[in-house]
Amino acid sequence: MIKAMNQFFIKCFLISFSFLAVGYPLWVVLHTVNWALNATLLSNLFPAFGIVAFTLLWLHAISGVFEPWLRRQIDFDKFVHVTSLIILASIILHPLLLLVETGFSFSKIFLHYEAKYIWFAIIGWFLLITYDIGKVLKKYNFFSRHWNKILVVSTVGFILTFFHSLNLGSDLQAGPLRTIWIFYGVTAILATIYTYGIRRLRKNYPDSTAIK
């Protein structure tokens, strides 16, 4: 009974934490927007999808550190599957809305934003999309054998999008959201180092003093 209650409260905490991690930045960006069915609609929606994609990717990065524990608390594979679909939709819609708004003119985008960080976004986008391509093709031996490498590649894409958003996001140049974004970026990088570096080294080179 006590164990069931503990699991219930843990699930409630995890759900609340996830909604807060995504919802608060989204609210900061959207609550000051004047919504109308006119030319401003696309420019208002455009950053929202970037926020959703980035914050969910951050949850993925952080959850990798706690994956063994999380698997005992929630349906971890379902969480990854559902959020991955939302991320995929968001990383498609985020640049697509910008392209539609600019009349599919890359020159306008490069004139309006700093080129270096646009390239960060483009490269990051292709690295992120490798996850979804690899997931579809995972039934093939090549992709299943290299799945962990695909995860690392997509994580590098996430880090590139962090620098892209931090430097170009109009809502991220000052205020509490910039601080939160830096926190997300730094913790995601540390989580990546642990998940794909330290933890794997510990598995490959266990403590020599351990009882065998």
PDB file of C-alpha atoms in Angstrom:
ATOM      1  CA  MET A   1       0.000   0.000   0.000  1.00  0.00           C
ATOM      2  CA  ILE A   2       2.732   2.444   1.023  1.00  0.00           C
ATOM      3  CA  LYS A   3       4.808   1.458  -1.998  1.00  0.00           C
ATOM      4  CA  ALA A   4       1.845   2.064  -4.313  1.00  0.00           C
ATOM      5  CA  MET A   5       1.249   5.489  -2.760  1.00  0.00           C
ATOM      6  CA  ASN A   6       4.908   6.382  -3.124  1.00  0.00           C
ATOM      7  CA  GLN A   7       4.849   5.411  -6.792  1.00  0.00           C
ATOM      8  CA  PHE A   8       1.689   7.467  -7.283  1.00  0.00           C
ATOM      9  CA  PHE A   9       3.286  10.569  -5.759  1.00  0.00           C
ATOM     10  CA  ILE A  10       6.467  10.020  -7.758  1.00  0.00           C
ATOM     11  CA  LYS A  11       4.453   9.804 -10.982  1.00  0.00           C
ATOM     12  CA  CYS A  12       2.563  12.975 -10.058  1.00  0.00           C
ATOM     13  CA  PHE A  13       5.853  14.731  -9.381  1.00  0.00           C
ATOM     14  CA  LEU A  14       7.375  13.580 -12.672  1.00  0.00           C
ATOM     15  CA  ILE A  15       4.313  14.664 -14.657  1.00  0.00           C
ATOM     16  CA  SER A  16       4.203  18.042 -12.892  1.00  0.00           C
ATOM     17  CA  PHE A  17       7.932  18.552 -13.389  1.00  0.00           C
ATOM     18  CA  SER A  18       7.685  17.744 -17.101  1.00  0.00           C
ATOM     19  CA  PHE A  19       4.739  20.065 -17.669  1.00  0.00           C
ATOM     20  CA  LEU A  20       6.488  22.843 -15.753  1.00  0.00           C
ATOM     21  CA  ALA A  21       9.757  22.373 -17.664  1.00  0.00           C
ATOM     22  CA  VAL A  22       7.926  22.786 -20.969  1.00  0.00           C
ATOM     23  CA  GLY A  23       4.992  24.937 -19.924  1.00  0.00           C
ATOM     24  CA  TYR A  24       6.733  27.772 -18.101  1.00  0.00           C
ATOM     25  CA  PRO A  25       9.063  28.798 -20.973  1.00  0.00           C
ATOM     26  CA  LEU A  26       6.140  28.455 -23.365  1.00  0.00           C
ATOM     27  CA  TRP A  27       3.977  30.667 -21.164  1.00  0.00           C
ATOM     28  CA  VAL A  28       6.728  33.307 -20.890  1.00  0.00           C
ATOM     29  CA  VAL A  29       6.930  33.494 -24.679  1.00  0.00           C
ATOM     30  CA  LEU A  30       3.205  33.403 -25.440  1.00  0.00           C
ATOM     31  CA  HIS A  31       1.465  35.272 -22.640  1.00  0.00           C
ATOM     32  CA  THR A  32       2.410  38.721 -23.959  1.00  0.00           C
ATOM     33  CA  VAL A  33       1.468  37.945 -27.552  1.00  0.00           C
ATOM     34  CA  ASN A  34      -1.553  39.631 -29.092  1.00  0.00           C
ATOM     35  CA  TRP A  35      -3.262  36.812 -30.948  1.00  0.00           C
ATOM     36  CA  ALA A  36      -5.075  37.583 -34.172  1.00  0.00           C
ATOM     37  CA  LEU A  37      -5.840  35.822 -37.434  1.00  0.00           C
ATOM     38  CA  ASN A  38      -3.599  38.042 -39.495  1.00  0.00           C
ATOM     39  CA  ALA A  39      -0.022  38.265 -40.740  1.00  0.00           C
ATOM     40  CA  THR A  40       1.333  38.120 -37.180  1.00  0.00           C
ATOM     41  CA  LEU A  41      -0.021  34.632 -36.504  1.00  0.00           C
ATOM     42  CA  LEU A  42       2.908  32.759 -38.037  1.00  0.00           C
ATOM     43  CA  SER A  43       5.501  34.937 -36.317  1.00  0.00           C
ATOM     44  CA  ASN A  44       3.718  34.344 -33.003  1.00  0.00           C
ATOM     45  CA  LEU A  45       3.540  30.570 -33.455  1.00  0.00           C
ATOM     46  CA  PHE A  46       7.035  30.173 -34.895  1.00  0.00           C
ATOM     47  CA  PRO A  47       8.990  30.481 -31.603  1.00  0.00           C
ATOM     48  CA  ALA A  48       6.502  28.332 -29.691  1.00  0.00           C
ATOM     49  CA  PHE A  49       7.424  25.197 -31.610  1.00  0.00           C
ATOM     50  CA  GLY A  50      11.105  25.888 -31.016  1.00  0.00           C
ATOM     51  CA  ILE A  51      10.435  26.189 -27.287  1.00  0.00           C
ATOM     52  CA  VAL A  52       8.481  22.928 -27.207  1.00  0.00           C
ATOM     53  CA  ALA A  53      11.135  21.028 -29.159  1.00  0.00           C
ATOM     54  CA  PHE A  54      14.030  22.303 -27.071  1.00  0.00           C
ATOM     55  CA  THR A  55      12.431  21.755 -23.673  1.00  0.00           C
ATOM     56  CA  LEU A  56      11.325  18.225 -24.565  1.00  0.00           C
ATOM     57  CA  LEU A  57      14.810  17.469 -25.865  1.00  0.00           C
ATOM     58  CA  TRP A  58      16.144  18.714 -22.542  1.00  0.00           C
ATOM     59  CA  LEU A  59      13.838  16.295 -20.738  1.00  0.00           C
ATOM     60  CA  HIS A  60      15.206  13.507 -22.928  1.00  0.00           C
ATOM     61  CA  ALA A  61      18.784  14.465 -22.086  1.00  0.00           C
ATOM     62  CA  ILE A  62      18.114  14.654 -18.359  1.00  0.00           C
ATOM     63  CA  SER A  63      16.040  11.477 -18.281  1.00  0.00           C
ATOM     64  CA  GLY A  64      18.971   9.568 -19.764  1.00  0.00           C
ATOM     65  CA  VAL A  65      20.856  10.076 -16.507  1.00  0.00           C
ATOM     66  CA  PHE A  66      18.006   8.641 -14.447  1.00  0.00           C
ATOM     67  CA  GLU A  67      16.785   6.065 -16.970  1.00  0.00           C
ATOM     68  CA  PRO A  68      17.261   2.936 -14.792  1.00  0.00           C
ATOM     69  CA  TRP A  69      15.270   4.555 -11.971  1.00  0.00           C
ATOM     70  CA  LEU A  70      12.662   6.080 -14.293  1.00  0.00           C
ATOM     71  CA  ARG A  71      11.962   2.703 -15.873  1.00  0.00           C
ATOM     72  CA  ARG A  72      10.821   1.490 -12.461  1.00  0.00           C
ATOM     73  CA  GLN A  73       8.462   4.438 -12.053  1.00  0.00           C
ATOM     74  CA  ILE A  74       6.880   5.041 -15.464  1.00  0.00           C
ATOM     75  CA  ASP A  75       6.462   3.522 -18.902  1.00  0.00           C
ATOM     76  CA  PHE A  76       9.724   5.064 -20.056  1.00  0.00           C
ATOM     77  CA  ASP A  77       9.542   3.779 -23.632  1.00  0.00           C
ATOM     78  CA  LYS A  78       6.062   5.274 -24.039  1.00  0.00           C
ATOM     79  CA  PHE A  79       7.292   8.597 -22.662  1.00  0.00           C
ATOM     80  CA  VAL A  80      10.146   8.654 -25.169  1.00  0.00           C
ATOM     81  CA  HIS A  81       7.879   7.592 -28.036  1.00  0.00           C
ATOM     82  CA  VAL A  82       5.170  10.197 -27.411  1.00  0.00           C
ATOM     83  CA  THR A  83       7.547  13.074 -26.731  1.00  0.00           C
ATOM     84  CA  SER A  84       9.669  12.119 -29.749  1.00  0.00           C
ATOM     85  CA  LEU A  85       6.628  12.498 -32.001  1.00  0.00           C
ATOM     86  CA  ILE A  86       5.925  15.939 -30.520  1.00  0.00           C
ATOM     87  CA  ILE A  87       9.573  16.898 -30.992  1.00  0.00           C
ATOM     88  CA  LEU A  88       9.511  15.729 -34.608  1.00  0.00           C
ATOM     89  CA  ALA A  89       6.397  17.780 -35.354  1.00  0.00           C
ATOM     90  CA  SER A  90       7.905  20.799 -33.603  1.00  0.00           C
ATOM     91  CA  ILE A  91      11.281  20.710 -35.368  1.00  0.00           C
ATOM     92  CA  ILE A  92       9.449  20.515 -38.685  1.00  0.00           C
ATOM     93  CA  LEU A  93       6.961  23.289 -37.925  1.00  0.00           C
ATOM     94  CA  HIS A  94       9.471  25.661 -36.310  1.00  0.00           C
ATOM     95  CA  PRO A  95      11.545  26.307 -39.463  1.00  0.00           C
ATOM     96  CA  LEU A  96       8.598  25.728 -41.785  1.00  0.00           C
ATOM     97  CA  LEU A  97       6.587  28.593 -40.298  1.00  0.00           C
ATOM     98  CA  LEU A  98       9.596  30.887 -40.608  1.00  0.00           C
ATOM     99  CA  LEU A  99      10.070  29.889 -44.229  1.00  0.00           C
ATOM    100  CA  VAL A 100       6.389  30.468 -44.985  1.00  0.00           C
ATOM    101  CA  GLU A 101       6.527  33.864 -43.283  1.00  0.00           C
ATOM    102  CA  THR A 102       9.557  34.899 -45.351  1.00  0.00           C
ATOM    103  CA  GLY A 103       8.161  33.511 -48.589  1.00  0.00           C
ATOM    104  CA  PHE A 104      10.693  30.651 -48.519  1.00  0.00           C
ATOM    105  CA  SER A 105      13.483  33.184 -48.901  1.00  0.00           C
ATOM    106  CA  PHE A 106      16.666  31.943 -47.250  1.00  0.00           C
ATOM    107  CA  SER A 107      18.345  35.238 -48.111  1.00  0.00           C
ATOM    108  CA  LYS A 108      15.849  37.127 -45.927  1.00  0.00           C
ATOM    109  CA  ILE A 109      16.518  34.768 -43.042  1.00  0.00           C
ATOM    110  CA  PHE A 110      20.280  35.181 -43.340  1.00  0.00           C
ATOM    111  CA  LEU A 111      19.881  38.957 -43.577  1.00  0.00           C
ATOM    112  CA  HIS A 112      17.706  39.098 -40.478  1.00  0.00           C
ATOM    113  CA  TYR A 113      19.698  36.699 -38.272  1.00  0.00           C
ATOM    114  CA  GLU A 114      23.388  36.094 -37.668  1.00  0.00           C
ATOM    115  CA  ALA A 115      24.554  33.556 -40.249  1.00  0.00           C
ATOM    116  CA  LYS A 116      26.653  31.456 -37.867  1.00  0.00           C
ATOM    117  CA  TYR A 117      23.700  30.604 -35.676  1.00  0.00           C
ATOM    118  CA  ILE A 118      21.475  29.923 -38.660  1.00  0.00           C
ATOM    119  CA  TRP A 119      24.023  27.332 -39.751  1.00  0.00           C
ATOM    120  CA  PHE A 120      23.989  25.937 -36.220  1.00  0.00           C
ATOM    121  CA  ALA A 121      20.237  25.480 -36.628  1.00  0.00           C
ATOM    122  CA  ILE A 122      20.511  23.872 -40.063  1.00  0.00           C
ATOM    123  CA  ILE A 123      23.233  21.428 -39.028  1.00  0.00           C
ATOM    124  CA  GLY A 124      21.485  20.754 -35.723  1.00  0.00           C
ATOM    125  CA  TRP A 125      18.214  20.068 -37.542  1.00  0.00           C
ATOM    126  CA  PHE A 126      19.793  17.419 -39.757  1.00  0.00           C
ATOM    127  CA  LEU A 127      21.533  15.814 -36.785  1.00  0.00           C
ATOM    128  CA  LEU A 128      18.280  15.740 -34.826  1.00  0.00           C
ATOM    129  CA  ILE A 129      16.349  14.224 -37.691  1.00  0.00           C
ATOM    130  CA  THR A 130      18.819  11.315 -37.828  1.00  0.00           C
ATOM    131  CA  TYR A 131      17.137  10.029 -34.665  1.00  0.00           C
ATOM    132  CA  ASP A 132      13.750   9.789 -36.360  1.00  0.00           C
ATOM    133  CA  ILE A 133      15.220   8.283 -39.521  1.00  0.00           C
ATOM    134  CA  GLY A 134      17.210   5.786 -37.476  1.00  0.00           C
ATOM    135  CA  LYS A 135      14.155   4.914 -35.405  1.00  0.00           C
ATOM    136  CA  VAL A 136      12.143   4.056 -38.514  1.00  0.00           C
ATOM    137  CA  LEU A 137      15.018   1.996 -39.926  1.00  0.00           C
ATOM    138  CA  LYS A 138      16.073   0.424 -36.631  1.00  0.00           C
ATOM    139  CA  LYS A 139      14.812  -2.967 -37.796  1.00  0.00           C
ATOM    140  CA  TYR A 140      17.753  -3.072 -40.188  1.00  0.00           C
ATOM    141  CA  ASN A 141      21.011  -4.407 -38.800  1.00  0.00           C
ATOM    142  CA  PHE A 142      23.128  -1.352 -39.625  1.00  0.00           C
ATOM    143  CA  PHE A 143      20.877   1.035 -37.727  1.00  0.00           C
ATOM    144  CA  SER A 144      20.352  -1.282 -34.758  1.00  0.00           C
ATOM    145  CA  ARG A 145      24.113  -1.809 -34.425  1.00  0.00           C
ATOM    146  CA  HIS A 146      24.790   1.914 -34.543  1.00  0.00           C
ATOM    147  CA  TRP A 147      21.772   3.050 -32.517  1.00  0.00           C
ATOM    148  CA  ASN A 148      23.854   4.455 -29.658  1.00  0.00           C
ATOM    149  CA  LYS A 149      25.909   6.459 -32.148  1.00  0.00           C
ATOM    150  CA  ILE A 150      22.691   7.837 -33.624  1.00  0.00           C
ATOM    151  CA  LEU A 151      21.634   8.919 -30.133  1.00  0.00           C
ATOM    152  CA  VAL A 152      24.954  10.713 -29.664  1.00  0.00           C
ATOM    153  CA  VAL A 153      24.647  12.415 -33.064  1.00  0.00           C
ATOM    154  CA  SER A 154      21.129  13.639 -32.305  1.00  0.00           C
ATOM    155  CA  THR A 155      22.304  14.902 -28.918  1.00  0.00           C
ATOM    156  CA  VAL A 156      25.029  16.937 -30.625  1.00  0.00           C
ATOM    157  CA  GLY A 157      22.244  18.382 -32.776  1.00  0.00           C
ATOM    158  CA  PHE A 158      20.387  19.357 -29.624  1.00  0.00           C
ATOM    159  CA  ILE A 159      23.462  21.144 -28.260  1.00  0.00           C
ATOM    160  CA  LEU A 160      23.825  23.076 -31.526  1.00  0.00           C
ATOM    161  CA  THR A 161      20.196  24.154 -31.306  1.00  0.00           C
ATOM    162  CA  PHE A 162      20.867  25.348 -27.766  1.00  0.00           C
ATOM    163  CA  PHE A 163      23.494  27.819 -28.980  1.00  0.00           C
ATOM    164  CA  HIS A 164      21.267  28.739 -31.918  1.00  0.00           C
ATOM    165  CA  SER A 165      18.266  29.540 -29.738  1.00  0.00           C
ATOM    166  CA  LEU A 166      20.268  31.251 -27.000  1.00  0.00           C
ATOM    167  CA  ASN A 167      21.775  33.702 -29.473  1.00  0.00           C
ATOM    168  CA  LEU A 168      18.822  34.271 -31.806  1.00  0.00           C
ATOM    169  CA  GLY A 169      15.725  33.785 -29.674  1.00  0.00           C
ATOM    170  CA  SER A 170      14.224  37.216 -29.078  1.00  0.00           C
ATOM    171  CA  ASP A 171      12.765  36.097 -25.746  1.00  0.00           C
ATOM    172  CA  LEU A 172      16.072  34.620 -24.604  1.00  0.00           C
ATOM    173  CA  GLN A 173      18.247  37.713 -24.723  1.00  0.00           C
ATOM    174  CA  ALA A 174      17.342  38.922 -21.227  1.00  0.00           C
ATOM    175  CA  GLY A 175      15.179  38.104 -18.247  1.00  0.00           C
ATOM    176  CA  PRO A 176      14.485  34.864 -16.379  1.00  0.00           C
ATOM    177  CA  LEU A 177      14.018  32.782 -19.510  1.00  0.00           C
ATOM    178  CA  ARG A 178      17.632  33.353 -20.553  1.00  0.00           C
ATOM    179  CA  THR A 179      18.803  32.086 -17.164  1.00  0.00           C
ATOM    180  CA  ILE A 180      16.561  29.039 -17.472  1.00  0.00           C
ATOM    181  CA  TRP A 181      17.829  28.405 -21.001  1.00  0.00           C
ATOM    182  CA  ILE A 182      21.449  28.509 -19.870  1.00  0.00           C
ATOM    183  CA  PHE A 183      20.555  26.121 -17.046  1.00  0.00           C
ATOM    184  CA  TYR A 184      18.882  23.781 -19.538  1.00  0.00           C
ATOM    185  CA  GLY A 185      21.858  23.910 -21.875  1.00  0.00           C
ATOM    186  CA  VAL A 186      24.530  23.377 -19.223  1.00  0.00           C
ATOM    187  CA  THR A 187      22.668  20.550 -17.489  1.00  0.00           C
ATOM    188  CA  ALA A 188      21.936  18.874 -20.828  1.00  0.00           C
ATOM    189  CA  ILE A 189      25.624  18.971 -21.764  1.00  0.00           C
ATOM    190  CA  LEU A 190      26.594  17.538 -18.369  1.00  0.00           C
ATOM    191  CA  ALA A 191      23.891  14.876 -18.676  1.00  0.00           C
ATOM    192  CA  THR A 192      25.183  13.946 -22.127  1.00  0.00           C
ATOM    193  CA  ILE A 193      28.748  13.631 -20.842  1.00  0.00           C
ATOM    194  CA  TYR A 194      27.544  11.355 -18.064  1.00  0.00           C
ATOM    195  CA  THR A 195      25.138   9.241 -20.134  1.00  0.00           C
ATOM    196  CA  TYR A 196      27.375   8.654 -23.148  1.00  0.00           C
ATOM    197  CA  GLY A 197      30.749   9.035 -21.483  1.00  0.00           C
ATOM    198  CA  ILE A 198      31.156   8.400 -17.777  1.00  0.00           C
ATOM    199  CA  ARG A 199      28.436   5.760 -17.416  1.00  0.00           C
ATOM    200  CA  ARG A 200      29.684   3.769 -20.401  1.00  0.00           C
ATOM    201  CA  LEU A 201      33.248   3.923 -19.134  1.00  0.00           C
ATOM    202  CA  ARG A 202      32.050   2.620 -15.791  1.00  0.00           C
ATOM    203  CA  LYS A 203      30.299  -0.267 -17.561  1.00  0.00           C
ATOM    204  CA  ASN A 204      33.310  -1.081 -19.720  1.00  0.00           C
ATOM    205  CA  TYR A 205      35.839  -0.681 -16.914  1.00  0.00           C
ATOM    206  CA  PRO A 206      34.164  -1.753 -13.676  1.00  0.00           C
ATOM    207  CA  ASP A 207      35.907  -1.239 -10.377  1.00  0.00           C
ATOM    208  CA  SER A 208      38.799  -3.670 -10.268  1.00  0.00           C
ATOM    209  CA  THR A 209      38.249  -4.085  -6.552  1.00  0.00           C
ATOM    210  CA  ALA A 210      34.717  -5.356  -7.014  1.00  0.00           C
ATOM    211  CA  ILE A 211      34.018  -8.944  -5.998  1.00  0.00           C
ATOM    212  CA  LYS A 212      33.908 -11.179  -9.069  1.00  0.00           C
TER     213      LYS A 212
END
